[in-house]
CSV table of C-alpha atoms and ligand atoms in Angstrom, one decimal:
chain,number,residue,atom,x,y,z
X,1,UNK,CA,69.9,106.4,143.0
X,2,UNK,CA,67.3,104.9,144.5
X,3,UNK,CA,64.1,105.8,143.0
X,4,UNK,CA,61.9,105.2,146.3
X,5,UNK,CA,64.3,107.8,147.8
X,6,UNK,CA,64.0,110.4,144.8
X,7,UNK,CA,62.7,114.0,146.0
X,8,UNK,CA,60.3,114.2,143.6
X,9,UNK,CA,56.9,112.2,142.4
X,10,UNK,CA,55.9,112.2,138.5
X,11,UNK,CA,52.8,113.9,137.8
X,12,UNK,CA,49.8,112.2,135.9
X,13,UNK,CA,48.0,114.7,135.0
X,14,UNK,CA,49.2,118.0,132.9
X,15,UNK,CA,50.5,121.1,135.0
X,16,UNK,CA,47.8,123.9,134.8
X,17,UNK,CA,48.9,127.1,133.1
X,18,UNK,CA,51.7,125.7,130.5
X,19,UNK,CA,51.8,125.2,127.1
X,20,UNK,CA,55.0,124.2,126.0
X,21,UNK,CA,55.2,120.4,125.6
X,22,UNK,CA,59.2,120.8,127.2
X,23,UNK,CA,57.4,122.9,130.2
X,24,UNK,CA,54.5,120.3,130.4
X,25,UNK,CA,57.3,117.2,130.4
X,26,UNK,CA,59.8,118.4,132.6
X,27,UNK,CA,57.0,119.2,135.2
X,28,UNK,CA,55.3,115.7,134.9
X,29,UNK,CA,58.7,113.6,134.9
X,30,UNK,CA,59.9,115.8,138.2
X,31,UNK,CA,63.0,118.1,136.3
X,32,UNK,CA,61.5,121.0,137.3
X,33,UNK,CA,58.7,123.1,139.6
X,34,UNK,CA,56.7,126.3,139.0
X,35,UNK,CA,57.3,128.5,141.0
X,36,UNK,CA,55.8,131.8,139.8
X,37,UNK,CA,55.2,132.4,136.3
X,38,UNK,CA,58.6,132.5,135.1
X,39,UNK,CA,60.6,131.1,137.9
X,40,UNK,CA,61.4,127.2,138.2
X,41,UNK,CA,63.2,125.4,140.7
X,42,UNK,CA,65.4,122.5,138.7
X,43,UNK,CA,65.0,119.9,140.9
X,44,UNK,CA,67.2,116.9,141.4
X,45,UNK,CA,66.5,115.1,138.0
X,46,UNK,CA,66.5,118.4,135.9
X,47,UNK,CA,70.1,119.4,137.7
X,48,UNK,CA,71.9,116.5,136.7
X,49,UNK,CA,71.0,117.2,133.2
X,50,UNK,CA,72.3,121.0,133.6
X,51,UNK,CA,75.2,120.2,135.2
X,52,UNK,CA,75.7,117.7,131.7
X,53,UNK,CA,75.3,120.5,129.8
X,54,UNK,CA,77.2,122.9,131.6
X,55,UNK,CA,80.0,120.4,131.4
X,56,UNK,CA,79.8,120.2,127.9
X,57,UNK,CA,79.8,124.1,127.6
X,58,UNK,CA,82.2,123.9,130.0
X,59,UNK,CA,84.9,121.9,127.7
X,60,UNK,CA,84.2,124.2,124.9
X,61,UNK,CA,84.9,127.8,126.6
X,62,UNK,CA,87.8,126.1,127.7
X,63,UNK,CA,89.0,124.9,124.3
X,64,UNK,CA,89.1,128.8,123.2
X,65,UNK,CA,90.8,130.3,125.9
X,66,UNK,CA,87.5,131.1,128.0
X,67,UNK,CA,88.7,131.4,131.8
X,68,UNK,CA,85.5,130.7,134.3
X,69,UNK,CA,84.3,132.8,136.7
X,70,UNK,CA,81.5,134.3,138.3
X,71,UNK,CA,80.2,137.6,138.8
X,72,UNK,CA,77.6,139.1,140.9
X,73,UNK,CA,73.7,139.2,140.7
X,74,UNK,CA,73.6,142.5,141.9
X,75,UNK,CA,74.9,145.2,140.1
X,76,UNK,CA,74.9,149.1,141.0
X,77,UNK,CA,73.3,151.2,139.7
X,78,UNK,CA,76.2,153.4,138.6
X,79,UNK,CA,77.9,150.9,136.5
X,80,UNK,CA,74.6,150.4,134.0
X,81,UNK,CA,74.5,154.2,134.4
X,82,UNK,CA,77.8,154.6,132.7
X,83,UNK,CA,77.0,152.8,129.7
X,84,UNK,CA,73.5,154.0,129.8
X,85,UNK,CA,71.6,150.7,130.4
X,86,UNK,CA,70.2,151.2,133.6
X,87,UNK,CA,66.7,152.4,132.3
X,88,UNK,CA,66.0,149.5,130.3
X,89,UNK,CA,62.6,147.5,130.7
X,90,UNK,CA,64.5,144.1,131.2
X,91,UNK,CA,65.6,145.2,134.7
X,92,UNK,CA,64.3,143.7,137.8
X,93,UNK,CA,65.5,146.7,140.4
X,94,UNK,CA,66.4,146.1,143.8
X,95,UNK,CA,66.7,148.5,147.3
X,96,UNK,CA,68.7,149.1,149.6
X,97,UNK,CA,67.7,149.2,153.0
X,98,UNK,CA,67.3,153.0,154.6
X,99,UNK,CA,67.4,153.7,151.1
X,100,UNK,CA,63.7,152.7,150.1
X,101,UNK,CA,63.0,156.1,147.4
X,102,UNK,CA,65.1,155.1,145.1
X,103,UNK,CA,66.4,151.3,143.5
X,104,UNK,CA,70.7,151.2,143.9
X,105,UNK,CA,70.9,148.0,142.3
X,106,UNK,CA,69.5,145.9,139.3
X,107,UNK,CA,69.6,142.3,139.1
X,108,UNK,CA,72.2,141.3,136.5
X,109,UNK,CA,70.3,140.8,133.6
X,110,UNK,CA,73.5,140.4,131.2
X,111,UNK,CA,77.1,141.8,132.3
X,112,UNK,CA,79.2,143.6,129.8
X,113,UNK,CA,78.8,147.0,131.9
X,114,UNK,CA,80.0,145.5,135.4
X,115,UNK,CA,83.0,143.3,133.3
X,116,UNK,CA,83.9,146.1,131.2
X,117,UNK,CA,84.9,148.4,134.2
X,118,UNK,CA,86.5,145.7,136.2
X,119,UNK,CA,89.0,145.0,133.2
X,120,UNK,CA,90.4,148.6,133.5
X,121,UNK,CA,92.5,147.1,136.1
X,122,UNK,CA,93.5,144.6,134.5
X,123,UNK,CA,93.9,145.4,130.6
X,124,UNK,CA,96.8,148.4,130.1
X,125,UNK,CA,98.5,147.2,127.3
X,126,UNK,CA,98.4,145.5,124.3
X,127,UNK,CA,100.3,142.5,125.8
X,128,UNK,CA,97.4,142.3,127.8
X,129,UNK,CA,95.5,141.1,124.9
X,130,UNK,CA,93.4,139.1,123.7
X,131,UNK,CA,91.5,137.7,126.7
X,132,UNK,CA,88.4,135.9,127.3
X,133,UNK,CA,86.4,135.2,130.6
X,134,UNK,CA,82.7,133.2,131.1
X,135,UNK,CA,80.2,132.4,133.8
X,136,UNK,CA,77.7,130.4,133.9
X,137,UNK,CA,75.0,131.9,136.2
X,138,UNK,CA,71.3,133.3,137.1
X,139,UNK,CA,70.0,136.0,134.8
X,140,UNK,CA,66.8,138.0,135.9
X,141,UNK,CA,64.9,139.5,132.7
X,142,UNK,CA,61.6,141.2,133.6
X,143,UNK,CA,59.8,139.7,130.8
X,144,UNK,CA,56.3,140.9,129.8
X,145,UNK,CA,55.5,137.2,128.6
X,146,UNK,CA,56.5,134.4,130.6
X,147,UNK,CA,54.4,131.7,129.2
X,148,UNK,CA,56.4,129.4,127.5
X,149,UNK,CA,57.9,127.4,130.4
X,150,UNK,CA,61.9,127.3,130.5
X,151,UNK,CA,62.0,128.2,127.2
X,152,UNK,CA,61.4,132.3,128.3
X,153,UNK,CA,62.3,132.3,132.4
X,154,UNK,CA,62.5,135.6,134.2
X,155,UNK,CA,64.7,134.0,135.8
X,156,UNK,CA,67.2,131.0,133.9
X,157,UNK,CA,70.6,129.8,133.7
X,158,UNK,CA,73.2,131.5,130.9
X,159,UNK,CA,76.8,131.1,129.8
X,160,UNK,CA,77.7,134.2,129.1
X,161,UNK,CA,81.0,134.6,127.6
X,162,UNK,CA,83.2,138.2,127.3
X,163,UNK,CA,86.5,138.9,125.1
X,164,UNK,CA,88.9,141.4,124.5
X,165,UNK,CA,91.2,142.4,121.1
X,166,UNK,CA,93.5,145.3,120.2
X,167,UNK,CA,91.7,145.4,116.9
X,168,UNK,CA,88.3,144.0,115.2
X,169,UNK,CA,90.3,142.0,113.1
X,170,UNK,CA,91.1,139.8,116.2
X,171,UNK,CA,88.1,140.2,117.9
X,172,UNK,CA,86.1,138.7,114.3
X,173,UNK,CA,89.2,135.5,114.5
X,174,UNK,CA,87.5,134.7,117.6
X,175,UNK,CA,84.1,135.0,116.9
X,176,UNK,CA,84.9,132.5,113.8
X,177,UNK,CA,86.4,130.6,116.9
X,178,UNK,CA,83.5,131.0,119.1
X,179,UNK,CA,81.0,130.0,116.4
X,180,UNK,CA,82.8,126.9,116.0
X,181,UNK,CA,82.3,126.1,119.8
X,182,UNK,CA,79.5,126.6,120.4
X,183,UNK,CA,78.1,124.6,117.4
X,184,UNK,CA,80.2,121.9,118.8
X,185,UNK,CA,78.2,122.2,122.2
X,186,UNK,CA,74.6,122.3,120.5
X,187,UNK,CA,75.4,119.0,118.0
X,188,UNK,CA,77.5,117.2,121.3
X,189,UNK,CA,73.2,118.5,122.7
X,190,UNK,CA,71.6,116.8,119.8
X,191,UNK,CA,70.5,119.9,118.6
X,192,UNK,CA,70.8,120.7,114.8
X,193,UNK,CA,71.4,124.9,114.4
X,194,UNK,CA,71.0,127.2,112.3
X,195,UNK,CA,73.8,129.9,112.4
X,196,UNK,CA,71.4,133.1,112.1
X,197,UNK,CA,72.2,136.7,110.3
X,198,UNK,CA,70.4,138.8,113.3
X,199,UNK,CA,70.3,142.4,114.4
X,200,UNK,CA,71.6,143.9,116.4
X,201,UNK,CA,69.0,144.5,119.3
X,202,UNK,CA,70.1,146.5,122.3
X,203,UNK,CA,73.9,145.6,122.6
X,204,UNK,CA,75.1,146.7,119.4
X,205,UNK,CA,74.4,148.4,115.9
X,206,UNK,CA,76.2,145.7,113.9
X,207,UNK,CA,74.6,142.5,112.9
X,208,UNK,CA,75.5,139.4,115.3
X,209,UNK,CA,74.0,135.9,114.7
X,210,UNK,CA,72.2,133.6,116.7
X,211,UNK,CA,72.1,130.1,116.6
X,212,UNK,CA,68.1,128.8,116.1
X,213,UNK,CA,66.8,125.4,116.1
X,214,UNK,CA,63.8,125.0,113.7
X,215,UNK,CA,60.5,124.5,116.4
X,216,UNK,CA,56.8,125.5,116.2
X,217,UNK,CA,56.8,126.3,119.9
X,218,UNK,CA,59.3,129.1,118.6
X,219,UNK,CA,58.7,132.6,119.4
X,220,UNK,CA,61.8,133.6,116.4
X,221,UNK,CA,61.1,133.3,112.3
X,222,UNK,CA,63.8,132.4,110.3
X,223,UNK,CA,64.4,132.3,106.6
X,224,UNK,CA,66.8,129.4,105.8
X,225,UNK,CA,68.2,126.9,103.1
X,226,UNK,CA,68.8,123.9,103.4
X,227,UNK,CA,71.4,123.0,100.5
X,228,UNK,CA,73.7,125.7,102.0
X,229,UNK,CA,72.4,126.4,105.6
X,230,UNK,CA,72.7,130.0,105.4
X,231,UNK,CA,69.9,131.3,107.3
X,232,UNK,CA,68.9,135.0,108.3
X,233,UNK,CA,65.9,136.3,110.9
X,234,UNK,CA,63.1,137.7,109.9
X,235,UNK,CA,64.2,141.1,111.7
X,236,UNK,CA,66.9,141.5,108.6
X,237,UNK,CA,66.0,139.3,106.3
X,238,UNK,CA,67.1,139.2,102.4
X,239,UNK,CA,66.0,135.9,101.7
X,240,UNK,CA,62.1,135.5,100.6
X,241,UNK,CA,60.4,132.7,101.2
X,242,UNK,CA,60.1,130.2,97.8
X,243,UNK,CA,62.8,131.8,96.1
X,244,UNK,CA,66.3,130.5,95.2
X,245,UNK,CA,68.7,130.8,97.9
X,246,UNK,CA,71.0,134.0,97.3
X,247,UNK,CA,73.9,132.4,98.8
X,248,UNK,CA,74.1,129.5,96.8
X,249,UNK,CA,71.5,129.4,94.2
X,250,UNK,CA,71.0,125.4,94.9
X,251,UNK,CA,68.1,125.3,96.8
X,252,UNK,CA,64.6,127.3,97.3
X,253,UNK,CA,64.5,129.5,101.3
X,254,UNK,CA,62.2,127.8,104.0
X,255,UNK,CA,60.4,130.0,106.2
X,256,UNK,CA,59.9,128.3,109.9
X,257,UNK,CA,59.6,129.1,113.7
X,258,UNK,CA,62.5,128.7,115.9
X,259,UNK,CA,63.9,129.2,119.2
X,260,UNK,CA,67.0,131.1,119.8
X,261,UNK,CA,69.5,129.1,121.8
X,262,UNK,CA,72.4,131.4,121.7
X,263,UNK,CA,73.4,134.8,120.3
X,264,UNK,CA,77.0,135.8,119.5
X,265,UNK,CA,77.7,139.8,119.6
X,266,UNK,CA,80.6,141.6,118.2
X,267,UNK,CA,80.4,144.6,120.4
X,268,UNK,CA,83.0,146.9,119.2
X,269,UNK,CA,84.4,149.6,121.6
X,270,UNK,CA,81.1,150.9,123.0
X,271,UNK,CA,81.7,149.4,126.0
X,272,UNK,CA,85.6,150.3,126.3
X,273,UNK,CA,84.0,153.9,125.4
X,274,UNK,CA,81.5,154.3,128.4
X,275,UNK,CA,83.8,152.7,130.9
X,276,UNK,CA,87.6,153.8,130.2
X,277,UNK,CA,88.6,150.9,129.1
X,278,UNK,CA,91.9,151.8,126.9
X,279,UNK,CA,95.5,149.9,126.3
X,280,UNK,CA,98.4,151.5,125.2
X,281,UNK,CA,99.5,149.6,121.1
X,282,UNK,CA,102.7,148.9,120.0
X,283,UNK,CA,103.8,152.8,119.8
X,284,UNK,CA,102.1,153.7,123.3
X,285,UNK,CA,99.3,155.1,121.8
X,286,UNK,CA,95.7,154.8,123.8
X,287,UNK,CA,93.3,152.8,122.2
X,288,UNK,CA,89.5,151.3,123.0
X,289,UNK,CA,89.6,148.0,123.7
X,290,UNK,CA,87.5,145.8,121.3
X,291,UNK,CA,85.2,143.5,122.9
X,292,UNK,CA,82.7,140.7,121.7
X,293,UNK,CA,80.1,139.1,124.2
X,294,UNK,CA,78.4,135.4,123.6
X,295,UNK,CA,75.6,134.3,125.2
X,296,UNK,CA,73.9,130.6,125.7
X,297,UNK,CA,70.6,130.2,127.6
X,298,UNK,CA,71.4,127.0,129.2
X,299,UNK,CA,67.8,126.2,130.9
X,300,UNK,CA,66.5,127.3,127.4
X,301,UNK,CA,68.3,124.6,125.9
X,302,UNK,CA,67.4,122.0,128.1
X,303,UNK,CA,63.6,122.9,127.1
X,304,UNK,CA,64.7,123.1,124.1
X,305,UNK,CA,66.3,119.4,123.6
X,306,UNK,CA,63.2,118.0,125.1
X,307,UNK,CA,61.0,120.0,122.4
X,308,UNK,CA,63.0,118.3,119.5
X,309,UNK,CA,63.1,115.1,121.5
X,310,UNK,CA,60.1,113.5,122.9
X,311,UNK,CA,57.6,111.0,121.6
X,312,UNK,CA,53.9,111.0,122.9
X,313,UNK,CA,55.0,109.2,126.1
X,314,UNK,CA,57.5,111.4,127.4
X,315,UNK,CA,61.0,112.8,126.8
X,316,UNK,CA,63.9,110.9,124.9
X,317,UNK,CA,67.3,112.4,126.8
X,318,UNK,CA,70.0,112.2,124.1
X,319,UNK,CA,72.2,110.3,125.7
X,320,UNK,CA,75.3,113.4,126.3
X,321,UNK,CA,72.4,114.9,128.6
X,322,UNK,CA,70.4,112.0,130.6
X,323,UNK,CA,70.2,112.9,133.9
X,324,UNK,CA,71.1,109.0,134.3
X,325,UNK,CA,72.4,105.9,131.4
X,326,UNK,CA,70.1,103.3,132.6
X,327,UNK,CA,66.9,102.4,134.3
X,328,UNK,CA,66.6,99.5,136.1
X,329,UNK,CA,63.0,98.3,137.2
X,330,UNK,CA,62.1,95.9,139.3
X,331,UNK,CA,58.8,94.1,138.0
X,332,UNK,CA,58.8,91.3,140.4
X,333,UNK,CA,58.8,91.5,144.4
X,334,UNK,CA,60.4,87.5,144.4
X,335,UNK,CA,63.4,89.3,142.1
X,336,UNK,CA,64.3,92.0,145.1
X,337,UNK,CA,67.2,90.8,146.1
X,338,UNK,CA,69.0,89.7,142.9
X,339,UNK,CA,68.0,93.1,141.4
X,340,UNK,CA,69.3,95.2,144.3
X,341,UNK,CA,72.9,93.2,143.6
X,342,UNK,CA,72.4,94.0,140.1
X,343,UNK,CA,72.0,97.5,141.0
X,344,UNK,CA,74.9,97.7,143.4
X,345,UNK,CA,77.0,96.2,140.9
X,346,UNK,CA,76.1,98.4,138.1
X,347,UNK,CA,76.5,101.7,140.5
X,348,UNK,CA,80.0,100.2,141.6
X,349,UNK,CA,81.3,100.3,138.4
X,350,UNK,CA,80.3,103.6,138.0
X,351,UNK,CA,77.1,103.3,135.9
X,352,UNK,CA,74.9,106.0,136.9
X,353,UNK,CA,71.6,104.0,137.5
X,354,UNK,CA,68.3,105.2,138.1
X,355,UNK,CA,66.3,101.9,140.8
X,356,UNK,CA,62.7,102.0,140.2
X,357,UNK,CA,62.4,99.6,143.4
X,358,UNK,CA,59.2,101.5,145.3
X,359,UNK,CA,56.6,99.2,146.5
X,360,UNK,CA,53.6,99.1,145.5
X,361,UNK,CA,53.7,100.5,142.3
X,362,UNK,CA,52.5,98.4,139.3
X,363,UNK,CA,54.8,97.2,136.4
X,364,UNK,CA,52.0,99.8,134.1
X,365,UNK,CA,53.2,102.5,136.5
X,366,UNK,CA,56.9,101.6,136.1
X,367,UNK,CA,56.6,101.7,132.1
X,368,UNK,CA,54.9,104.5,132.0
X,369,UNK,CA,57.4,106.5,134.3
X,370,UNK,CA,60.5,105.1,132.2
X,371,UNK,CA,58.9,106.4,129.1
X,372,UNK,CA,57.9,109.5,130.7
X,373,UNK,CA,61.4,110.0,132.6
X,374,UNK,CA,63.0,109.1,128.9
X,375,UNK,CA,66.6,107.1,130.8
X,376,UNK,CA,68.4,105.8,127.3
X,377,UNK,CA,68.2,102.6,128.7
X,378,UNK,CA,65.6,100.6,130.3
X,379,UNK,CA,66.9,97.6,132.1
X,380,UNK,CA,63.8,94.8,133.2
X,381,UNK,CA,64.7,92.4,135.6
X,382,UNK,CA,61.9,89.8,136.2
X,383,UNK,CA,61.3,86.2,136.6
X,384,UNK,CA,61.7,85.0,133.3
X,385,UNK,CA,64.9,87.0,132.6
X,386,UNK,CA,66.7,85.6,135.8
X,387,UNK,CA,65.4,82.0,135.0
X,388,UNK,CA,67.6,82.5,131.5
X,389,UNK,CA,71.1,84.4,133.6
X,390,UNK,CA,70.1,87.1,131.3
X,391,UNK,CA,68.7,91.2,131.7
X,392,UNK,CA,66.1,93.1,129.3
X,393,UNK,CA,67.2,96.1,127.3
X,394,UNK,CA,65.4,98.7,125.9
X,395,UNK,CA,66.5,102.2,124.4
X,396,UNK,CA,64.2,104.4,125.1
X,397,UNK,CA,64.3,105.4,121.2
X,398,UNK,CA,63.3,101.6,120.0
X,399,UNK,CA,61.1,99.8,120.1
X,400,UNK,CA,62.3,96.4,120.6
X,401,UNK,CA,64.1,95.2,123.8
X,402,UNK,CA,67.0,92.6,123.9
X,403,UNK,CA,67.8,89.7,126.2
X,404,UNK,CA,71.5,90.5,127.3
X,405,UNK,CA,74.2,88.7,130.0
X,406,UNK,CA,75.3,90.9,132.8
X,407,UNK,CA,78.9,91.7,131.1
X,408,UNK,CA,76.8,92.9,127.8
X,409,UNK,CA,75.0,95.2,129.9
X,410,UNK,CA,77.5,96.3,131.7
X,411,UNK,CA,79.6,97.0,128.1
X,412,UNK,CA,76.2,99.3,126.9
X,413,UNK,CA,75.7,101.1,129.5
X,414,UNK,CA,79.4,101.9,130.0
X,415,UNK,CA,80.5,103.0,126.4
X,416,UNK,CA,77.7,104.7,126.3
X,417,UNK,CA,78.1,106.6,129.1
X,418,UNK,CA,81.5,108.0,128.3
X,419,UNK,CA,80.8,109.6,125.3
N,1,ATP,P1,65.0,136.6,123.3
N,1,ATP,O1,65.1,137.3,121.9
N,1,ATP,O2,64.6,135.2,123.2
N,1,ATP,O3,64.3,137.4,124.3
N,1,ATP,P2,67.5,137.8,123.8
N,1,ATP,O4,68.0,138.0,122.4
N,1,ATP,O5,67.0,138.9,124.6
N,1,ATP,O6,66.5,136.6,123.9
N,1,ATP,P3,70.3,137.4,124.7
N,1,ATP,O7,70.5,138.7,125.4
N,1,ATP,O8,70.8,137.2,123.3
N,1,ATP,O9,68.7,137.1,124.7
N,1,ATP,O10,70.7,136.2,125.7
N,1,ATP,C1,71.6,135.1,125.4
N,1,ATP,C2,70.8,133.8,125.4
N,1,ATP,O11,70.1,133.6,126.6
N,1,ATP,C3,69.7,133.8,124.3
N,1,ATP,O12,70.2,133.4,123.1
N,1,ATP,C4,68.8,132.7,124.9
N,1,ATP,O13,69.2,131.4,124.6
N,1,ATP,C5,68.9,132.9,126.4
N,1,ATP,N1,67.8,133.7,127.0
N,1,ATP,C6,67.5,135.0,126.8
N,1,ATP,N2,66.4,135.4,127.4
N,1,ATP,C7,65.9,134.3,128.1
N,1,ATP,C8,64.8,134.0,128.9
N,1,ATP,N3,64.0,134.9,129.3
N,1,ATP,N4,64.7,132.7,129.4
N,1,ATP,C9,65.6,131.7,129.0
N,1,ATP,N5,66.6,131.9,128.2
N,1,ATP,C10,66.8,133.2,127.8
N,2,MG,MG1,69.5,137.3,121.6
């Protein structure tokens, strides 16, 4: 990509109105625009680092059985009704025309009413089971504070995944198998989690867990160790602060802020209950079908990443997640042409390459955008490099650059990219 050709500018100077360093960074480096308090657009840069991460969630749902799909936005009133969610404060309502007086429809703000009565077509019998389906799509939550950037959107991206069992037995083997995912997603993120004893908030009466990552900017408290990693939120929490750890007397609990990247629900029949959502067993006998719902906010995460990785400069993509492996900059008009080969070259063998080739701009500007943009690799091609056949390297996480040949660079940028 071309950077002169790039839809969006880097900002100087700090967005007004945000205080999240991710919020603050992704709006300077061009990932993502304000909106409305709340509501981002994920522009160019910040979409090819969601569409990384939805490929890695994407892999993992897959792994377990998960079959993708994708429901609607707009859900009627009288499925919510049925399972008595449709007064809750999270709802954005919508009308339908001629029908002004009263809202029909609420914009999905999670889906386990709409899925739960679509499967009575489709679950009758215990051969049926155990299925699981996931989307990964816009969620509207009206939330009364919207301040921390992507981190709390009203509206943002989730994977939201659903199953069905015959009996809680198999509906807890998957949720063993679900917790295993998705910390494969979050470390494949560069994102170390803590697997969170939680309550059970508006879904269910029985605990679930979330998965936290320890953060200041976190609006959750968590009470952890760190010999065993049993952790538990402050909403149920056993553990005190300074004492030994409970679970396995090595170590004293930690007490810390922390941001809440996913939740894992074991939902029980409720669901099955309000909808009609039976199978016949073994013997023919009607039962509730046992279902568990799993939820990842996937613009949360991004914020997220860039919270745990930054520096004072600007972000530091892990690589999994760059919205590109390498940057090339041009510091020297007399070097166009060679560096435009070098870039065609690199982009032919399917290196994705970000060109900083505008005019105009000095080699300051051009640093301080690489830092800012945080590529894993900054490639420098000036005078003195091409005088020697060789390219300067940089990762953006060190300090020190290297002088490499082409085939060298070519090796980094490739190995790298695959993983
Ligand atoms: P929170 O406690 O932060 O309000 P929640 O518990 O209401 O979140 P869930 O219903 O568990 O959220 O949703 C699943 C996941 O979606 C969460 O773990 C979180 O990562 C993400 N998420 C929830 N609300 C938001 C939001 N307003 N903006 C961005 N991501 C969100
Ligand atoms: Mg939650």
């Amino acid at each position: 990509m071309y950077q002169s050709r790039l839809f969006t500018k880097t900002m100087r100077e700090e967005p007004s109105g945000e205080i999240a360093a991710s919020a603050i960074l992704l709006e300077r480096g061009g990932f993502a625009f304000k909106n409305s308090a709340g509501v981002y657009t994920l522009l160019p840069l910040g979409w090819r680092v969601i569409e990384r991460i939805n490929t890695i969630v994407r892999e993992e749902m897959n792994a377990i059985g998960g079959q993708e799909m994708l429901m609607p936005a707009l859900i009627e009133r009288r499925y919510m009704e049925a399972t008595g969610r449709w007064n809750m404060d999270v709802g954005f309502r919508a009308h339908v025309r001629g029908e002004e007086d009263e809202a029909q429809f609420v914009l999905g703000w999670s889906h386990e009413d709409i899925l739960a009565a679509m499967a009575v077509r489709f679950i009758n019998s215990y051969r049926d089971l155990p299925l699981a389906v996931y989307q990964i799509q816009t969620k509207f939550r009206n939330e009364a504070r919207a301040k921390s950037g992507l981190l709390r959107g009203r509206e943002f991206m989730m994977k939201d995944l659903y199953s069905f069992h015959a009996t809680q037995e198999d509906l807890f083997r998957y949720y063993a198998e679900v917790r295993k995912a998705y910390e494969s997603v979050f470390h494949r993120c560069s994102l170390e989690t803590y697997y969170t004893l939680a309550g059970g908030g508006v879904f269910t009466l029985q605990n679930t867990h979330e998965f936290q990552v320890l953060s200041d900017i976190g609006e959750d408290t968590i009470f952890f160790c760190k010999a065993c990693g049993y952790a538990e939120n402050d909403e149920v929490a056993t553990l005190k602060e300074g004492a030994v750890c409970t679970q396995c007397g090595a170590a004293a609990v930690q007490k810390g802020k922390s941001i809440e990247v996913g939740n894992i629900f074991p939902l029980g029949t409720k669901y099955a209950q309000a909808t009609g959502l039976f199978f016949a067993d073994e013997r023919g006998e009607k039962k509730p079908v046992v279902m568990g719902s799993y939820g990842i906010g996937i613009s949360r995460l991004m914020a997220t990443v860039v919270e745990i990785h930054r520096d004072e400069r600007g972000i530091v993509w892990p690589e999994s997640l760059a919205p590109f492996t390498a940057h090339l900059l041009l510091l020297d008009e007399s070097q166009r042409s060679e560096t435009d080969a070098l870039y065609r070259r690199l982009r032919d063998c399917g290196i994705a390459v970000l060109y900083d080739e505008r005019q105009g701009v000095s080699a300051g500007e051009r640093f301080a955008d690489a830092d800012l943009l945080g590529i894993p690799y900054r490639v420098v091609a000036s005078k003195k490099t091409a005088a020697l056949h060789k390219y300067e390297v940089k990762r953006r996480d060190e300090q020190q650059e290297r002088l490499v040949e082409e085939s060298a660079l070519r090796e980094i940028c490739r190995t790298k990219q695959q993983k």
